[in-house]
Structures are given as structure tokens and as C-alpha cells.
mmCIF file of C-alpha atoms in Angstrom:
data_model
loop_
_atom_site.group_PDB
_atom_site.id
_atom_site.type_symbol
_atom_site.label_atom_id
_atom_site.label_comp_id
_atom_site.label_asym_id
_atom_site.label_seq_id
_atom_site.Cartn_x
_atom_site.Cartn_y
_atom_site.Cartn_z
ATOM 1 C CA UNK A 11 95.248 81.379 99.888
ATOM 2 C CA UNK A 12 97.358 78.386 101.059
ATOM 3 C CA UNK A 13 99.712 78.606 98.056
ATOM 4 C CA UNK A 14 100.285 82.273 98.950
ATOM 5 C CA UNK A 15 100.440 81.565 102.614
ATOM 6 C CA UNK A 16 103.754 79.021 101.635
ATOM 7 C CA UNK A 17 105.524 81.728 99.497
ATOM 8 C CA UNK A 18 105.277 84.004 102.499
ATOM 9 C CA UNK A 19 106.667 81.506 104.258
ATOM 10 C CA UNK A 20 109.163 80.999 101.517
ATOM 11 C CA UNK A 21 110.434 84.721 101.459
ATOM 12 C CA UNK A 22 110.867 84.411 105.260
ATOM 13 C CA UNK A 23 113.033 81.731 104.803
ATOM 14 C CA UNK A 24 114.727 83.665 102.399
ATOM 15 C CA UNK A 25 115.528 86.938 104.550
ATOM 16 C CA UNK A 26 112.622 88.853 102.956
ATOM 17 C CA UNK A 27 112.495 91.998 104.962
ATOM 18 C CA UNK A 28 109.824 93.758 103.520
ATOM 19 C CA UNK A 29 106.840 92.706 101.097
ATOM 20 C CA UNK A 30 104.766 95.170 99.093
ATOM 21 C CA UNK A 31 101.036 94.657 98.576
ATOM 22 C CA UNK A 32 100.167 95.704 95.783
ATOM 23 C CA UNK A 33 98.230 95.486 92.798
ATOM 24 C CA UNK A 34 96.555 96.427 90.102
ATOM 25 C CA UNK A 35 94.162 97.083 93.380
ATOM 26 C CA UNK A 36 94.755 94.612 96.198
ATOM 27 C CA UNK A 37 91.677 95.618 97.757
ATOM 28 C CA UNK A 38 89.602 94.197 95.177
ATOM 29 C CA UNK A 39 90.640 91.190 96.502
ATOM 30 C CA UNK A 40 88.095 89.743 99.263
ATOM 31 C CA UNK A 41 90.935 88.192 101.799
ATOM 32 C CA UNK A 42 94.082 90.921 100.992
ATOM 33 C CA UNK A 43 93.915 91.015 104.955
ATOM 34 C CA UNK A 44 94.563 87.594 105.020
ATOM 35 C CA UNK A 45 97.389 87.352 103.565
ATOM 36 C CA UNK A 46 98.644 90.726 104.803
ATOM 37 C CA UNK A 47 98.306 89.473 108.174
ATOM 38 C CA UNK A 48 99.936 86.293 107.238
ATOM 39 C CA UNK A 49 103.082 87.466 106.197
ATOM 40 C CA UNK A 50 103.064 89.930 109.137
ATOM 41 C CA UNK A 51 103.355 87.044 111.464
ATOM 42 C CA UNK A 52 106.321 86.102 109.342
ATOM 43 C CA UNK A 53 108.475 89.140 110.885
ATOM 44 C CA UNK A 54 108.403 90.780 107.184
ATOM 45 C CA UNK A 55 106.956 94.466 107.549
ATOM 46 C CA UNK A 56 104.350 94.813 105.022
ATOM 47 C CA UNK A 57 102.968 97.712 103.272
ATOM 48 C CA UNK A 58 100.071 97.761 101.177
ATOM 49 C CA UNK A 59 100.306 99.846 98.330
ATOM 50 C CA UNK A 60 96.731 101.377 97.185
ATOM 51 C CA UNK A 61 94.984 103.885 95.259
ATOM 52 C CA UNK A 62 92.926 104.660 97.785
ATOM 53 C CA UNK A 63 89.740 104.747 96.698
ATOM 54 C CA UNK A 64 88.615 101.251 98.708
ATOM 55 C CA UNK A 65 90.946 102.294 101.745
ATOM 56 C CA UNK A 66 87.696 102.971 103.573
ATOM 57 C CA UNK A 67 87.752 103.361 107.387
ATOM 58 C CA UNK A 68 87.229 99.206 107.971
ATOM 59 C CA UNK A 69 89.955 98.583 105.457
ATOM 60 C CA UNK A 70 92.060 101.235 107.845
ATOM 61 C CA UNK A 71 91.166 99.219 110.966
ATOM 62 C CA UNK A 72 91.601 95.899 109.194
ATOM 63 C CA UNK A 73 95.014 96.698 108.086
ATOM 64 C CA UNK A 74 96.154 97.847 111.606
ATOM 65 C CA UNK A 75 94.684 94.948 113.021
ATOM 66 C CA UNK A 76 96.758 92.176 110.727
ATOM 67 C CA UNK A 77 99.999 94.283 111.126
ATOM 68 C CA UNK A 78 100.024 96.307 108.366
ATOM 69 C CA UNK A 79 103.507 98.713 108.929
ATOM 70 C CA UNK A 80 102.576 101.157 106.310
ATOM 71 C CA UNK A 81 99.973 102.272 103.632
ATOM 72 C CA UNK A 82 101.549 104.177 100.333
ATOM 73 C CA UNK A 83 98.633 106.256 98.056
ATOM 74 C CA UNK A 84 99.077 106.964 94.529
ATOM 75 C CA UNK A 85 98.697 110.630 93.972
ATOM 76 C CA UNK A 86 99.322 111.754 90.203
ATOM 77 C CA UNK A 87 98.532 115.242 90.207
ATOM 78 C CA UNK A 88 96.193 117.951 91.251
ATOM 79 C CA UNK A 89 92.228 116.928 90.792
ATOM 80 C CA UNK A 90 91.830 117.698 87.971
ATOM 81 C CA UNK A 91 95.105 116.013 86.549
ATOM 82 C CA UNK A 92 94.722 113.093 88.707
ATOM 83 C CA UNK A 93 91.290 112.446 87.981
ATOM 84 C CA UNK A 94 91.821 112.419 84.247
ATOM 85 C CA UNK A 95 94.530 109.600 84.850
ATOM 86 C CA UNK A 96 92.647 107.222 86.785
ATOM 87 C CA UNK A 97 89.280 106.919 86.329
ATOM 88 C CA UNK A 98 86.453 106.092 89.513
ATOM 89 C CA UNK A 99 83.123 104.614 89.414
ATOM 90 C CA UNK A 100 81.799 103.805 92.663
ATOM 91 C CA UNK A 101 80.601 106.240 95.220
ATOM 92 C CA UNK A 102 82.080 109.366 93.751
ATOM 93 C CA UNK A 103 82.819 111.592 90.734
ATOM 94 C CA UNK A 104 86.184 111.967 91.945
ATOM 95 C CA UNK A 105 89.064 109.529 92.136
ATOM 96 C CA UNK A 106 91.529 112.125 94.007
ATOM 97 C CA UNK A 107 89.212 113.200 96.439
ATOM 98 C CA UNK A 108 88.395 109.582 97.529
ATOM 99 C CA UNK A 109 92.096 109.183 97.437
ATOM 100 C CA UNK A 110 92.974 112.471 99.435
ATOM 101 C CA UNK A 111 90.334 111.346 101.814
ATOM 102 C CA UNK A 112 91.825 107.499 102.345
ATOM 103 C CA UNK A 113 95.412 109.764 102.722
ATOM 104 C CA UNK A 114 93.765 111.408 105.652
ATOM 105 C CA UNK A 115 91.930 108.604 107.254
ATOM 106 C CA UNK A 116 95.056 106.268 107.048
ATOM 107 C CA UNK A 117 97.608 109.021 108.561
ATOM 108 C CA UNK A 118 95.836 108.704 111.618
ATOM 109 C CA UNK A 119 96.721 105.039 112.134
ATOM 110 C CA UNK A 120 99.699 104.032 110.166
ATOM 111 C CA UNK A 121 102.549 106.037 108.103
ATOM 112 C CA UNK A 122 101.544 106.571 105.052
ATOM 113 C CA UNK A 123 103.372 107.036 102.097
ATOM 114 C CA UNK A 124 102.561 108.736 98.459
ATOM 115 C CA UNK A 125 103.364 107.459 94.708
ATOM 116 C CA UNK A 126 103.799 110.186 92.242
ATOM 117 C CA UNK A 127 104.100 108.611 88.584
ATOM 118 C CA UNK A 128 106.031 111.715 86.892
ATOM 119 C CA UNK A 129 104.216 112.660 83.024
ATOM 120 C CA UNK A 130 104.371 115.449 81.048
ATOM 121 C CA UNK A 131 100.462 116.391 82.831
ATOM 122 C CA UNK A 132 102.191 116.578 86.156
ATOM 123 C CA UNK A 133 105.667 118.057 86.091
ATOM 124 C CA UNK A 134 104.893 121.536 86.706
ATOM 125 C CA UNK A 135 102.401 120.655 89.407
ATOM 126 C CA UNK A 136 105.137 118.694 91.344
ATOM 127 C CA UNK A 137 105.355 121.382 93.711
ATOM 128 C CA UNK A 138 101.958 121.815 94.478
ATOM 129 C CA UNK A 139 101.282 118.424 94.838
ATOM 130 C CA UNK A 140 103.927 118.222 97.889
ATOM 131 C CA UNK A 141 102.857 121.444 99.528
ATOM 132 C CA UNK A 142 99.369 119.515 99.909
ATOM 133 C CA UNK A 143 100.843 116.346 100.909
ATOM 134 C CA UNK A 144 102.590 118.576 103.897
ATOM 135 C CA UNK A 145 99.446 119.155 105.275
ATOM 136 C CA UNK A 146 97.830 115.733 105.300
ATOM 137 C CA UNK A 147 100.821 114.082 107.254
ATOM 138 C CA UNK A 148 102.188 112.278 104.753
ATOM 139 C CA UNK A 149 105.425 110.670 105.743
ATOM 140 C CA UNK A 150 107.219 109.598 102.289
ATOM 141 C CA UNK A 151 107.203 110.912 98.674
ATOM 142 C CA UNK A 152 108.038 108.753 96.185
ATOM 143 C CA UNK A 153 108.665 110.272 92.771
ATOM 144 C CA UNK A 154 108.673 107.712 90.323
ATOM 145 C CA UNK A 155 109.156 108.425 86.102
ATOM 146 C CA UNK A 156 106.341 107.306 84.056
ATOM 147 C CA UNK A 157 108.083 104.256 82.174
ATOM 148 C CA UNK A 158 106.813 104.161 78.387
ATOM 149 C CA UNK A 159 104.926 100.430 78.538
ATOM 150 C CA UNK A 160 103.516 98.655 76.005
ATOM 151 C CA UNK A 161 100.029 100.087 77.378
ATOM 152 C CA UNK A 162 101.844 103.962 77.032
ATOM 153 C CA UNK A 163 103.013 103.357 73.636
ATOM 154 C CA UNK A 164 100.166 104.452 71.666
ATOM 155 C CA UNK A 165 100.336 108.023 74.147
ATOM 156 C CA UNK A 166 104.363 108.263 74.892
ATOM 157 C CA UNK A 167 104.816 111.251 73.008
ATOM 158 C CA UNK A 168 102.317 113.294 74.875
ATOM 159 C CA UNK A 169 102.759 111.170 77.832
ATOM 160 C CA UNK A 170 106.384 110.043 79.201
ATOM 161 C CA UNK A 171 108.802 113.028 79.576
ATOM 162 C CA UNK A 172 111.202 113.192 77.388
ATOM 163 C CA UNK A 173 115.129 112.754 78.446
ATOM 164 C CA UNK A 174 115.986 116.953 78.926
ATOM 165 C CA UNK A 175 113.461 116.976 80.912
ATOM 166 C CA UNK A 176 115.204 115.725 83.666
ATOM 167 C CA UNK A 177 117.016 118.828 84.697
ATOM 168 C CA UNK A 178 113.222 120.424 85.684
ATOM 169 C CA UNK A 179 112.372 117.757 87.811
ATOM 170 C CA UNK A 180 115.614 117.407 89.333
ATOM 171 C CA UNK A 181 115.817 121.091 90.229
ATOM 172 C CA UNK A 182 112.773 120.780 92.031
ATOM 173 C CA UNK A 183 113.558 117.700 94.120
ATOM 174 C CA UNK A 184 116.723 119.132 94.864
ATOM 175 C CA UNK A 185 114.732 122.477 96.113
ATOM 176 C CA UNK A 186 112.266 120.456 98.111
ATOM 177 C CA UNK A 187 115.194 119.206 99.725
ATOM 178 C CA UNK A 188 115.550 121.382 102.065
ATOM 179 C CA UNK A 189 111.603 122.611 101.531
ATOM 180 C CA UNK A 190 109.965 121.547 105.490
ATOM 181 C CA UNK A 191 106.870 122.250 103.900
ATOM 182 C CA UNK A 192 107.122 119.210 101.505
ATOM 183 C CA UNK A 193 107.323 115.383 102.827
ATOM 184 C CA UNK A 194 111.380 113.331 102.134
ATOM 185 C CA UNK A 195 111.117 112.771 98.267
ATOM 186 C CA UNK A 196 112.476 109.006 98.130
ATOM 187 C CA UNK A 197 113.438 108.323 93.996
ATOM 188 C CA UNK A 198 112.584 105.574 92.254
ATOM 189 C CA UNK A 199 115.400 103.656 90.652
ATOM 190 C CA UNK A 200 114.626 105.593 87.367
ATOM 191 C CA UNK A 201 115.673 109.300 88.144
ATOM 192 C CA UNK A 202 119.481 110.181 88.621
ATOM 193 C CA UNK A 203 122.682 108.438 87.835
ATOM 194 C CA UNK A 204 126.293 109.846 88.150
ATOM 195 C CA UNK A 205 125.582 113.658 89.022
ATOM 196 C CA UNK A 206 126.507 115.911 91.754
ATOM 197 C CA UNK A 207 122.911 115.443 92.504
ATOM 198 C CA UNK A 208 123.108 111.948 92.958
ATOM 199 C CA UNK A 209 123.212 112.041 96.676
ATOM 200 C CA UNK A 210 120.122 113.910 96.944
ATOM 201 C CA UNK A 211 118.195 112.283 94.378
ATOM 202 C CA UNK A 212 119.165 108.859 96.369
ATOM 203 C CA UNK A 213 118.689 110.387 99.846
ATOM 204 C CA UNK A 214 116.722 108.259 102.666
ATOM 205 C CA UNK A 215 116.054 108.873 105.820
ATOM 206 C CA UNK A 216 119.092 107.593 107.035
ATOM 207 C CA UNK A 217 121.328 109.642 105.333
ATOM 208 C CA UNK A 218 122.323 110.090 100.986
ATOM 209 C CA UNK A 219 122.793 107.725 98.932
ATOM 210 C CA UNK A 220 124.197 106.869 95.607
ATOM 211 C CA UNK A 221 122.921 104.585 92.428
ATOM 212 C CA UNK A 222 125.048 101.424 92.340
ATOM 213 C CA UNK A 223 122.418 99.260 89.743
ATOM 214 C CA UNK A 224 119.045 97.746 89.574
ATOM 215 C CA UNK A 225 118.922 95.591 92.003
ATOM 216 C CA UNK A 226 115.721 93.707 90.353
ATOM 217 C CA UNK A 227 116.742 89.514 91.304
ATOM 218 C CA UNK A 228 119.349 90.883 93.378
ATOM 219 C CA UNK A 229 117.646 92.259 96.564
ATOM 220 C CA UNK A 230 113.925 92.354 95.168
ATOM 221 C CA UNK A 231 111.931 90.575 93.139
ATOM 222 C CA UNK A 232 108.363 90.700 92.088
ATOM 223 C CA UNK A 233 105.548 87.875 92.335
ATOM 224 C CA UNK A 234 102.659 88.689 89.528
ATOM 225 C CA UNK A 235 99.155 87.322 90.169
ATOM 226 C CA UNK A 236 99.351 84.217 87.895
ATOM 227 C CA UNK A 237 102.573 83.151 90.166
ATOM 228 C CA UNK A 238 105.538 84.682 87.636
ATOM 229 C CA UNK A 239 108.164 85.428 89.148
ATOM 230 C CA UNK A 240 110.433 88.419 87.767
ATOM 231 C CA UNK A 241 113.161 91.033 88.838
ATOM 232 C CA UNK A 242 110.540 93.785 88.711
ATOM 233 C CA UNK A 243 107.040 93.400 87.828
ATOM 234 C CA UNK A 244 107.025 95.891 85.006
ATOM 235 C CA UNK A 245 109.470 93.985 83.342
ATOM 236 C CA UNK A 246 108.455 92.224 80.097
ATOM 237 C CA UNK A 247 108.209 88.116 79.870
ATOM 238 C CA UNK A 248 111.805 87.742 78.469
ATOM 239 C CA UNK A 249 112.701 88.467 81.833
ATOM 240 C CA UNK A 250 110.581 86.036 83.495
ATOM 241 C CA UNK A 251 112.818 83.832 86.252
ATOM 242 C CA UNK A 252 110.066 81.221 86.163
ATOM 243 C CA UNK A 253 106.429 80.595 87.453
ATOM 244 C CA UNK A 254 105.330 79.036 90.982
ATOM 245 C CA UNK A 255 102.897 76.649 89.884
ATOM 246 C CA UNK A 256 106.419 75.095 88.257
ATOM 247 C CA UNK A 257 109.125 75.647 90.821
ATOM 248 C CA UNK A 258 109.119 77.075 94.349
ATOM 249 C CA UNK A 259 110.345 80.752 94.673
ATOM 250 C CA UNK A 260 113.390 79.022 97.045
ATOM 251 C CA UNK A 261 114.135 77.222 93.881
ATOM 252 C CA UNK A 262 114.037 80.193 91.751
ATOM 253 C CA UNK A 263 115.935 82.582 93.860
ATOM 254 C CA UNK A 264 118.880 80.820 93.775
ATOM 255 C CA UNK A 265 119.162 79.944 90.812
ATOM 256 C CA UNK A 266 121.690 82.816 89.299
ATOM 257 C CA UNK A 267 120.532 82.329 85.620
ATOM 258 C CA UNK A 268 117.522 82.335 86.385
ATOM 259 C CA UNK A 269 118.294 86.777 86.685
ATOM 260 C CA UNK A 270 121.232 86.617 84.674
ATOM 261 C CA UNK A 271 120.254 90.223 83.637
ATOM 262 C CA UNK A 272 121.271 91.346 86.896
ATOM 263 C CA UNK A 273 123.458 88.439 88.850
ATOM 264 C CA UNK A 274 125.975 87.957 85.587
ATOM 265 C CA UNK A 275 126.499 91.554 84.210
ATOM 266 C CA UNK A 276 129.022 92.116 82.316
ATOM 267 C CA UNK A 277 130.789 95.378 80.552
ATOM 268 C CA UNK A 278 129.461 93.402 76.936
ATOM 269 C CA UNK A 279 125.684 94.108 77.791
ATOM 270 C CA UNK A 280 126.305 97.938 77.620
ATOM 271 C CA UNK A 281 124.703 99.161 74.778
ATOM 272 C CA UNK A 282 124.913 102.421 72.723
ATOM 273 C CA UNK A 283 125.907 105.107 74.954
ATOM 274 C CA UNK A 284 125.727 103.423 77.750
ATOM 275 C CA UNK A 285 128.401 101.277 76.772
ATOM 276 C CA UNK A 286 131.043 103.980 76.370
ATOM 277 C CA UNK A 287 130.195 105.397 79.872
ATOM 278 C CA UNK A 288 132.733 105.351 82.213
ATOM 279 C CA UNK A 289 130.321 105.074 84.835
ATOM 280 C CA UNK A 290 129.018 102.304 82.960
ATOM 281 C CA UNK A 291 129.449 99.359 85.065
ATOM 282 C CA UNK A 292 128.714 101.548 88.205
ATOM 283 C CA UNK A 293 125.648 102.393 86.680
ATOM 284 C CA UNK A 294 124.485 99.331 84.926
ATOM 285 C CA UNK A 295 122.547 101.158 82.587
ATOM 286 C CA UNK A 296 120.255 102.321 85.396
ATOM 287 C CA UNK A 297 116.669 101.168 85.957
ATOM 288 C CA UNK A 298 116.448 97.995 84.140
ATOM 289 C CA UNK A 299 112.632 98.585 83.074
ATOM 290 C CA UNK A 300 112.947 102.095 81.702
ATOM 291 C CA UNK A 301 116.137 101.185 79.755
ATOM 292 C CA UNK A 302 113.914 98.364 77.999
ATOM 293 C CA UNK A 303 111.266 100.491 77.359
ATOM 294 C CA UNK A 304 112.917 103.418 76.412
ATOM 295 C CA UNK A 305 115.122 102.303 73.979
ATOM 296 C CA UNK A 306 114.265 98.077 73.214
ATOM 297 C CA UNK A 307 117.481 96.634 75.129
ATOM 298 C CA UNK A 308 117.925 97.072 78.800
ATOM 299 C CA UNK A 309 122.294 98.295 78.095
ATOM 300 C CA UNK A 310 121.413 101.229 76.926
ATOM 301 C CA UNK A 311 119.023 104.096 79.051
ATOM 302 C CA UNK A 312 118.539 107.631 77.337
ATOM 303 C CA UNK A 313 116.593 108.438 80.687
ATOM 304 C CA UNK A 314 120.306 109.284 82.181
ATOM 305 C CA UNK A 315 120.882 112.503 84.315
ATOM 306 C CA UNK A 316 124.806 112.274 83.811
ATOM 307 C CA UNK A 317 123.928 111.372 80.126
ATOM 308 C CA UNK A 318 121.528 114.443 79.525
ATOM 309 C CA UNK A 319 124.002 117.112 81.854
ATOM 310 C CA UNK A 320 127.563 115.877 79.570
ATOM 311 C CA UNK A 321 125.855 115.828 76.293
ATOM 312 C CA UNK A 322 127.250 112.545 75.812
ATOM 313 C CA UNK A 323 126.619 111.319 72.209
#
């Protein structure tokens, strides 16, 4: 705990603004109050990102009482669909209804926030999934496409949605838009790009928004549990900036290099159809992860609205 205790006061000193919790399961870890708290007293809002099925009613009262700002659920379908995604062993048969019940017990305190991973086992429950999360009080939905990993690629095909299938999920977003019934949809940075769309699919609370490139070791970066450092924590280890048991994340951060992926882009790292794009170094080839994944070089992303909408070769 004192190492992590200096990197949170590291990313103060840095103009961190917000830290996520998160995991795997941070509340398998004994002291995650600890260190939530910790940071807290930094002036960083933290949020603790769970899948609720340890988000019992102490863990509730702990988190309000080290200055937790926010709790965000993972939610990835109905029961039955969830459940067959994430498996639960303790207490109950059922890891959506712990997780619907950790939803509830946390909206009392604290905003809370859902994560929806989008698969090809949950697109056409999308809607019914947000109608529920209307009634719990459920502040944020955060739609987020499932990125084929090195842990997906044995079940991609039946797994990861494939490219066209972009316009479906964009049509509903776009209808739960203006849907009261269904909580603000916030996108991850892997849906949208260069479509009339865009400022819907990029819409926060303040106001819409448009895609202007991962900003992975620009404005975020990710600390993994063996003290890597990267741009984004789903990235693989050629993207590693460096490890804290090395350097110190001050160290790190500023050194440009050290996320030359992101800090030194240039027109030459488009790839493929990315490349002739001329949205291209707008766009930056998108989300930096799924591009990686989705086609083995982070230039070139076939998980492109704009891409899949112009037919572009």
C-alpha cells in the first residue's frame, strides 16, 4: 500500500482528475478502501468500477465513507445472457441478480454508472437492458464494443460483432437518444468515427461531442497490477511505457516516446484503409486497442462507422 499511496500522490502532481478503480475485481482486494480513500484526499474523484457481486451493503457504506464519487456495474445482458458471460460462485446461482441487486443498493448512496460490453449475445437485447436500467436509477450507460483479445480469439467469430454490424447498434443509441425511459448512453472510444451520428454517439452530459483520437498516453493512462504502465490497459506489451518498480510514473509521463503511438503520430502510421481516409489524421485510426486487435496494427480499424456507411475499400 505505500507504493500505491506515492503514485496517487504522483497523478496528483500530475493534474490527474479522475482515477478509475478497477480490476479484474478490486474488491477482492482486502484494503481497495484504502487506497480509494487515499487518492480521494488527493482532490482526484474516484470511481470504483465493479461487477457487483461483492458491492455488498458495507462495501456501499465503506465506499461513501473514503469518498468514493461514483460506482459503475457491469451489466452484459439480460439474466440469462449475463449470467452465461460471467460466471458466480459465492452466495448465489446468479451473477446478474447479485449484480442488479449491488445496482440498487449503490443508487441509493452514490451515482452509479453501468458497463455494457456489446457481443453478438447482447445486441438485440440492448434495448431491454436500458429500459431496466431506467428503473433502478442508473445515472450513466456506457456502451462499450467487445474488443477481440487474445483471451476472445479462440470465440471471435461467434463472439465480437462483426464491422456491418455497426449500423444496428448505432440506430439504437441514436433512438435511445431521445428515449427518457433509458439512462445518457456515454460511447466508448470504439463506436463511431466521422458520421452524421458522430455527435450523438460522442454526446455527454454537457453537450455532443466529436472523435478527435485515442487519447491513451495523452489524457489517460492505465496502471496494471504488477506496476506497468500503458496508454490503455487492454493494450498489448509492445505498448508498454515502462514499469514502476523501474521508473516513477512522473518519469514516465513525460517522457513523449515513451507513448509515441499516440504523442508522435504521423500520416505514415495509417495503415490499409485507414490510410487513404481523409479523415484519417482526424481520426487516428480510432480506438487504438480495437484497431490492434481487429486487424494486427493499430493504423488500420475495420471497426469504422464512416468506413462501414461509404463502403470504403
Amino acid at each position: 500500500m505505500p507504493a500505491l499511496k506515492l503514485i496517487a500522490e504522483e497523478l496528483k502532481s500530475l493534474g490527474c482528475r479522475l482515477v478509475d478503480i478497477t480490476g479484474g475485481e478490486p474488491l477482492l482486494r482486502p484494503d481497495w478502501h484504502e487506497l480509494c480513500g487515499h487518492i480521494a484526499r488527493q482532490g482526484i474523484d474516484v470511481a470504483l468500477v465493479t461487477n457487483g457481486t461483492l458491492l455488498d451493503a458495507e462495501a456501499v457504506d465503506r465506499a461513501v465513507g473514503v469518498g468514493v464519487g461514483a460506482i459503475a456495474i457491469s451489466i452484459d445482458g439480460l439474466k440469462t445472457t449475463h449470467d452465461s458471460t460471467r460466471q458466480f460462485i459465492a452466495g448465489s446461482s446468479s451473477a446478474f441478480d447479485a449484480a442488479i441487486a449491488a445496482i440498487r443498493r449503490a443508487a441509493r448512496l452514490l451515482p452509479v454508472s453501468v458497463i455494457t460490453q456489446v457481443n453478438r449475445t447482447n445486441l438485440g437485447e440492448l434495448n431491454d437492458i436500458g429500459k431496466l436500467l431506467g428503473t433502478l436509477g442508473v445515472t450513466r450507460w456506457q456502451l462499450q464494443l467487445a474488443i477481440p483479445t487474445r483471451r476472445l480469439v479462440q470465440q471471435a467469430e461467434d463472439y465480437v460483432i462483426a464491422p456491418a454490424q455497426l449500423e444496428q447498434l448505432t440506430r439504437f443509441i441514436v433512438a435511445a437518444s431521445t428515449n427518457p425511459a433509458i439512462p445518457m448512453i456515454h460511447c466508448s472510444d470504439n463506436i463511431g468515427y466521422a458520421t452524421s451520428a458522430e455527435a450523438i454517439l460522442r454526446r455527454k452530459a454537457s453537450g455532443p461531442g466529436i472523435w478527435l483520437g485515442c487519447v491513451a498516453g495523452i489524457r489517460a493512462v492505465a496502471i496494471k497490477y504488477d506496476g506497468t504502465v500503458r496508454g490503455c490497459s487492454l493494450l498489448p506489451a509492445e505498448f508498454d511505457a515502462g514499469n514502476l518498480h523501474e521508473s516513477s510514473l512522473v518519469d514516465l509521463w513525460n517522457n513523449r516516446q515513451a507513448f509515441a503511438y499516440s504523442t508522435e503520430f504521423k500520416h505514415a502510421h495509417l495503415q490499409g484503409k485507414c490510410a487513404s481516409c481523409h479523415y484519417g489524421m482526424i481520426c487516428r485510426a480510432g480506438c487504438t486497442t480495437m484497431a490492434y486487435f481487429a486487424s494486427g496494427t493499430s493504423g488500420n480499424n475495420p471497426y469504422c462507422l464512416h468506413s462501414v456507411r461509404s463502403g470504403a475499400p
